Amino acid sequence: MSELTDFSKLCVHTITTKPWSVEEAMDRYAAAEIGGITVWRQWLDGRDIEKTGERMRANGLEVVSLCRGGFFPASDQKGIDEAIADNRLAIHEAAALGAPMIVLVCGAVPGQPLTESRKQIADGIAAVLPLAEEHGIKLAIEPLHPMYADDRSAINTMASANAVCDELDHPLVGIAADVYHIWWDPDLEEQIQLTGAKNRLFAFHVCDWKTPTTDFLNDRGLMGEGCIDLKGIRAMVEATGFEGFNEVEVFSERWWARDQDEFLGKIKKAYLDFC
Ligand code: ZN
């Protein structure tokens, strides 16, 4: 296999190489013959979004998704309306960038019942669906690890993400499966199968869970540094017929402090060795 073939299904999130601007990231990923890029919205600040997407494609990169929309729940109507407006903006940004999908970190409000937040999430997605339809943008609900149920997401398992998908029952609403959030789930295999069978497994994110974890947000491991059965979960995902990217999403103060070119080399090696 050529190197191009080896890394054609590898995608890196711009936040993984946080010290790099979007221009540096796309140039370095392309030079490394990585196939895809997922763009975090803050990387587009002050940029001509359409031109940025064109430059990525001209570099040979596939724009895999835009991160992130969501954060629908709020304690008052003003907050709910603002969230919907921001998600509509994200859809316009994705369309301009040429990203086919937006990842949704769905949100939660500390102290508000999770049942209420889940209802606001389903209502919020329903409210932006017509615009997503107009632009053909997929909305991928990312279940987050339950340690984030207080303020980041009331959707914490594949099953609860599937429940929202069932309720909305729309071909543009699916799931982003991120190993960091779901690796512990005893129902994982069954839920991945179900998600695939319903044609809603939209994305697959990889990293690792370090022991001990020193920070629950910014201490993710590079693949192979932790305890997640990456090959086993990838096999479950691919058994459904999933042909999308392996998206490397590592928030890590430790790796961000290192030389990013060296880190990108380690990402490629870890992808081959551990995914
Ligand atoms: Zn993710």
Tab-separated table of C-alpha atoms and ligand atoms in Angstrom:
chain	number	residue	atom	x	y	z
A	1	MET	CA	0.000	0.000	0.000
A	2	SER	CA	1.186	3.502	-0.710
A	3	GLU	CA	1.440	5.981	2.106
A	4	LEU	CA	-1.488	7.856	0.604
A	5	THR	CA	-3.664	4.764	0.867
A	6	ASP	CA	-2.549	4.119	4.439
A	7	PHE	CA	-3.686	7.508	5.696
A	8	SER	CA	-6.581	8.176	3.348
A	9	LYS	CA	-9.130	7.358	6.076
A	10	LEU	CA	-7.269	9.236	8.802
A	11	CYS	CA	-8.753	12.590	9.771
A	12	VAL	CA	-7.362	15.028	12.330
A	13	HIS	CA	-9.410	17.589	14.259
A	14	THR	CA	-7.896	21.072	14.260
A	15	ILE	CA	-8.189	21.117	18.064
A	16	THR	CA	-5.854	18.112	18.232
A	17	THR	CA	-3.034	20.341	16.971
A	18	LYS	CA	-4.313	23.378	18.872
A	19	PRO	CA	-1.152	25.528	18.531
A	20	TRP	CA	-1.567	25.515	14.721
A	21	SER	CA	-3.803	27.971	12.865
A	22	VAL	CA	-6.217	26.484	10.342
A	23	GLU	CA	-3.774	27.330	7.540
A	24	GLU	CA	-0.844	25.660	9.295
A	25	ALA	CA	-3.003	22.636	10.158
A	26	MET	CA	-4.259	22.095	6.618
A	27	ASP	CA	-0.788	22.506	5.111
A	28	ARG	CA	0.834	20.129	7.611
A	29	TYR	CA	-1.929	17.501	7.378
A	30	ALA	CA	-1.817	17.594	3.578
A	31	ALA	CA	1.998	17.327	3.556
A	32	ALA	CA	1.636	14.308	5.847
A	33	GLU	CA	-0.783	12.732	3.309
A	34	ILE	CA	-3.582	12.643	5.865
A	35	GLY	CA	-6.948	12.261	4.126
A	36	GLY	CA	-9.319	14.390	6.168
A	37	ILE	CA	-9.715	17.414	8.393
A	38	THR	CA	-12.433	18.243	10.907
A	39	VAL	CA	-12.573	21.948	11.589
A	40	TRP	CA	-13.452	23.462	14.950
A	41	ARG	CA	-15.427	26.636	14.450
A	42	GLN	CA	-13.081	28.952	16.376
A	43	TRP	CA	-10.377	28.128	13.785
A	44	LEU	CA	-12.521	29.948	11.204
A	45	ASP	CA	-12.654	33.236	13.132
A	46	GLY	CA	-11.782	36.095	10.797
A	47	ARG	CA	-11.405	33.781	7.785
A	48	ASP	CA	-13.199	33.699	4.455
A	49	ILE	CA	-14.860	30.352	5.174
A	50	GLU	CA	-15.607	29.463	1.564
A	51	LYS	CA	-12.012	30.127	0.472
A	52	THR	CA	-10.697	28.178	3.469
A	53	GLY	CA	-12.718	25.131	2.410
A	54	GLU	CA	-11.574	25.494	-1.202
A	55	ARG	CA	-7.947	25.646	-0.090
A	56	MET	CA	-8.398	22.444	1.944
A	57	ARG	CA	-9.803	20.580	-1.036
A	58	ALA	CA	-7.104	21.982	-3.326
A	59	ASN	CA	-4.587	20.563	-0.836
A	60	GLY	CA	-6.180	17.129	-1.226
A	61	LEU	CA	-7.958	17.149	2.135
A	62	GLU	CA	-11.545	16.034	2.549
A	63	VAL	CA	-13.482	18.292	4.915
A	64	VAL	CA	-15.084	15.709	7.180
A	65	SER	CA	-17.078	17.815	9.601
A	66	LEU	CA	-17.502	21.074	11.453
A	67	CYS	CA	-17.233	21.015	15.252
A	68	ARG	CA	-19.354	21.922	16.970
A	69	GLY	CA	-22.995	22.814	17.256
A	70	GLY	CA	-25.385	21.924	20.051
A	71	PHE	CA	-25.625	23.355	23.576
A	72	PHE	CA	-29.384	23.602	23.087
A	73	PRO	CA	-30.625	23.513	26.723
A	74	ALA	CA	-31.037	26.763	28.614
A	75	SER	CA	-32.874	27.965	31.686
A	76	ASP	CA	-34.881	30.600	29.814
A	77	GLN	CA	-36.372	31.223	26.381
A	78	LYS	CA	-33.701	33.802	25.502
A	79	GLY	CA	-30.998	31.177	25.977
A	80	ILE	CA	-32.930	28.637	23.942
A	81	ASP	CA	-33.405	31.127	21.100
A	82	GLU	CA	-29.719	32.086	21.160
A	83	ALA	CA	-28.709	28.435	20.943
A	84	ILE	CA	-30.960	27.853	17.953
A	85	ALA	CA	-29.567	30.969	16.245
A	86	ASP	CA	-26.013	29.777	16.858
A	87	ASN	CA	-26.792	26.351	15.410
A	88	ARG	CA	-28.309	27.970	12.341
A	89	LEU	CA	-25.093	29.986	11.989
A	90	ALA	CA	-23.105	26.743	12.254
A	91	ILE	CA	-25.157	25.254	9.408
A	92	HIS	CA	-24.362	28.271	7.224
A	93	GLU	CA	-20.678	27.944	8.157
A	94	ALA	CA	-20.651	24.225	7.318
A	95	ALA	CA	-22.293	24.942	3.962
A	96	ALA	CA	-19.718	27.657	3.184
A	97	LEU	CA	-16.819	25.430	4.225
A	98	GLY	CA	-18.176	22.479	2.266
A	99	ALA	CA	-18.425	20.308	5.383
A	100	PRO	CA	-21.176	17.703	5.027
A	101	MET	CA	-21.775	17.353	8.760
A	102	ILE	CA	-21.879	19.202	12.071
A	103	VAL	CA	-21.023	17.435	15.322
A	104	LEU	CA	-23.440	18.301	18.123
A	105	VAL	CA	-22.296	18.505	21.725
A	106	CYS	CA	-25.847	18.704	22.927
A	107	GLY	CA	-25.552	20.633	26.193
A	108	ALA	CA	-27.002	20.580	29.710
A	109	VAL	CA	-27.811	23.102	32.411
A	110	PRO	CA	-26.524	22.380	35.930
A	111	GLY	CA	-29.489	21.832	38.227
A	112	GLN	CA	-32.025	21.485	35.450
A	113	PRO	CA	-33.526	17.984	35.245
A	114	LEU	CA	-31.782	15.934	32.546
A	115	THR	CA	-35.199	14.953	31.192
A	116	GLU	CA	-35.943	18.639	30.546
A	117	SER	CA	-32.538	19.174	28.905
A	118	ARG	CA	-33.129	16.124	26.676
A	119	LYS	CA	-36.469	17.539	25.598
A	120	GLN	CA	-34.856	20.907	24.800
A	121	ILE	CA	-32.160	19.101	22.796
A	122	ALA	CA	-34.695	17.231	20.648
A	123	ASP	CA	-36.747	20.428	20.178
A	124	GLY	CA	-33.613	22.416	19.307
A	125	ILE	CA	-32.484	19.937	16.670
A	126	ALA	CA	-36.017	19.863	15.247
A	127	ALA	CA	-35.960	23.668	15.019
A	128	VAL	CA	-32.784	23.757	12.928
A	129	LEU	CA	-33.553	20.704	10.781
A	130	PRO	CA	-35.308	22.612	7.981
A	131	LEU	CA	-32.187	24.741	7.430
A	132	ALA	CA	-29.965	21.628	7.598
A	133	GLU	CA	-32.233	20.067	4.995
A	134	GLU	CA	-31.969	23.128	2.768
A	135	HIS	CA	-28.169	22.821	2.777
A	136	GLY	CA	-27.964	19.022	2.995
A	137	ILE	CA	-25.947	19.141	6.240
A	138	LYS	CA	-25.981	16.097	8.517
A	139	LEU	CA	-26.334	16.652	12.271
A	140	ALA	CA	-24.346	14.143	14.319
A	141	ILE	CA	-25.302	13.847	17.980
A	142	GLU	CA	-22.202	12.981	19.996
A	143	PRO	CA	-23.049	11.203	23.243
A	144	LEU	CA	-20.661	12.459	25.939
A	145	HIS	CA	-19.257	10.505	28.872
A	146	PRO	CA	-21.607	10.797	31.881
A	147	MET	CA	-18.980	12.827	33.778
A	148	TYR	CA	-20.114	15.718	31.545
A	149	ALA	CA	-23.839	15.323	32.293
A	150	ASP	CA	-23.865	18.434	34.499
A	151	ASP	CA	-23.048	21.095	31.947
A	152	ARG	CA	-21.916	19.649	28.621
A	153	SER	CA	-24.421	17.036	27.564
A	154	ALA	CA	-27.560	15.349	28.807
A	155	ILE	CA	-27.017	12.743	26.081
A	156	ASN	CA	-24.561	10.295	27.634
A	157	THR	CA	-24.958	6.950	25.921
A	158	MET	CA	-25.438	5.623	22.411
A	159	ALA	CA	-28.889	4.484	23.566
A	160	SER	CA	-29.960	7.997	24.606
A	161	ALA	CA	-28.574	9.420	21.345
A	162	ASN	CA	-30.527	6.768	19.457
A	163	ALA	CA	-33.658	7.750	21.403
A	164	VAL	CA	-33.364	11.335	20.115
A	165	CYS	CA	-32.724	10.038	16.582
A	166	ASP	CA	-35.794	7.784	16.844
A	167	GLU	CA	-37.918	10.696	17.999
A	168	LEU	CA	-36.799	12.963	15.145
A	169	ASP	CA	-36.664	10.106	12.613
A	170	HIS	CA	-34.826	12.056	9.915
A	171	PRO	CA	-32.067	10.867	7.549
A	172	LEU	CA	-29.912	13.925	8.396
A	173	VAL	CA	-29.930	13.185	12.142
A	174	GLY	CA	-27.431	10.577	13.333
A	175	ILE	CA	-24.616	9.875	15.762
A	176	ALA	CA	-20.910	10.652	16.137
A	177	ALA	CA	-19.402	7.760	18.108
A	178	ASP	CA	-16.367	8.924	20.092
A	179	VAL	CA	-14.469	6.164	21.897
A	180	TYR	CA	-13.531	8.497	24.779
A	181	HIS	CA	-17.189	8.834	25.721
A	182	ILE	CA	-18.593	5.366	25.060
A	183	TRP	CA	-15.815	2.801	25.532
A	184	TRP	CA	-17.130	1.712	28.948
A	185	ASP	CA	-20.728	1.051	27.826
A	186	PRO	CA	-21.769	-2.615	28.339
A	187	ASP	CA	-24.306	-2.224	25.520
A	188	LEU	CA	-21.779	-0.724	23.105
A	189	GLU	CA	-21.664	-3.486	20.509
A	190	GLU	CA	-25.443	-3.833	20.371
A	191	GLN	CA	-25.879	-0.056	20.152
A	192	ILE	CA	-23.274	0.350	17.393
A	193	GLN	CA	-24.999	-2.416	15.420
A	194	LEU	CA	-28.372	-0.751	15.887
A	195	THR	CA	-26.992	2.665	14.900
A	196	GLY	CA	-25.465	1.203	11.744
A	197	ALA	CA	-28.631	-0.730	10.883
A	198	LYS	CA	-30.586	2.525	11.048
A	199	ASN	CA	-28.055	4.248	8.707
A	200	ARG	CA	-27.211	6.824	11.338
A	201	LEU	CA	-23.608	6.056	12.298
A	202	PHE	CA	-22.187	9.273	10.863
A	203	ALA	CA	-18.746	9.632	12.465
A	204	PHE	CA	-16.094	7.776	14.469
A	205	HIS	CA	-13.723	9.679	16.778
A	206	VAL	CA	-10.615	8.139	18.337
A	207	CYS	CA	-8.208	8.931	21.169
A	208	ASP	CA	-7.471	7.071	24.413
A	209	TRP	CA	-8.372	7.077	28.125
A	210	LYS	CA	-5.325	7.573	30.352
A	211	THR	CA	-4.922	6.111	33.819
A	212	PRO	CA	-4.756	8.179	35.881
A	213	THR	CA	-6.539	10.943	34.050
A	214	THR	CA	-5.371	14.254	35.503
A	215	ASP	CA	-7.953	16.502	33.829
A	216	PHE	CA	-11.358	15.409	32.583
A	217	LEU	CA	-11.283	17.740	29.602
A	218	ASN	CA	-7.719	18.303	28.483
A	219	ASP	CA	-5.880	15.101	29.363
A	220	ARG	CA	-6.969	12.737	26.634
A	221	GLY	CA	-4.425	10.183	25.522
A	222	LEU	CA	-3.075	9.553	22.062
A	223	MET	CA	-4.228	6.182	20.768
A	224	GLY	CA	-2.229	3.471	22.550
A	225	GLU	CA	-1.565	5.541	25.673
A	226	GLY	CA	-4.606	4.272	27.525
A	227	CYS	CA	-7.027	1.432	28.096
A	228	ILE	CA	-9.603	1.739	25.297
A	229	ASP	CA	-10.006	-1.308	23.053
A	230	LEU	CA	-9.590	0.770	19.900
A	231	LYS	CA	-9.195	-2.120	17.463
A	232	GLY	CA	-12.209	-3.889	18.982
A	233	ILE	CA	-14.449	-0.812	18.773
A	234	ARG	CA	-13.276	0.001	15.231
A	235	ALA	CA	-14.143	-3.572	14.231
A	236	MET	CA	-17.654	-3.103	15.670
A	237	VAL	CA	-18.019	0.165	13.752
A	238	GLU	CA	-16.736	-1.251	10.465
A	239	ALA	CA	-18.883	-4.385	10.830
A	240	THR	CA	-21.879	-2.097	10.284
A	241	GLY	CA	-20.519	-1.122	6.850
A	242	PHE	CA	-19.131	2.215	8.103
A	243	GLU	CA	-16.629	3.524	5.548
A	244	GLY	CA	-15.970	6.938	7.066
A	245	PHE	CA	-12.878	8.384	8.662
A	246	ASN	CA	-11.030	7.574	11.873
A	247	GLU	CA	-11.044	11.079	13.338
A	248	VAL	CA	-8.292	11.806	15.829
A	249	GLU	CA	-9.593	14.145	18.505
A	250	VAL	CA	-7.099	14.579	21.335
A	251	PHE	CA	-7.499	17.468	23.778
A	252	SER	CA	-4.220	17.379	25.670
A	253	GLU	CA	-2.257	20.126	27.372
A	254	ARG	CA	0.627	17.648	27.436
A	255	TRP	CA	0.635	17.138	23.648
A	256	TRP	CA	-0.148	20.786	22.852
A	257	ALA	CA	3.045	21.733	24.719
A	258	ARG	CA	5.140	19.524	22.403
A	259	ASP	CA	6.401	20.155	18.897
A	260	GLN	CA	3.292	19.720	16.725
A	261	ASP	CA	5.142	18.266	13.721
A	262	GLU	CA	6.558	15.580	15.990
A	263	PHE	CA	3.071	15.027	17.445
A	264	LEU	CA	1.557	14.629	13.965
A	265	GLY	CA	4.141	11.950	13.218
A	266	LYS	CA	3.163	10.182	16.438
A	267	ILE	CA	-0.530	10.411	15.496
A	268	LYS	CA	0.181	8.659	12.175
A	269	LYS	CA	2.197	5.939	13.890
A	270	ALA	CA	-0.434	5.457	16.622
A	271	TYR	CA	-3.141	5.201	13.955
A	272	LEU	CA	-1.267	2.394	12.223
A	273	ASP	CA	-0.259	0.604	15.425
A	274	PHE	CA	-3.302	0.911	17.666
A	275	CYS	CA	-6.432	1.667	15.602
B	1	ZN	ZN	-15.558	13.548	19.548
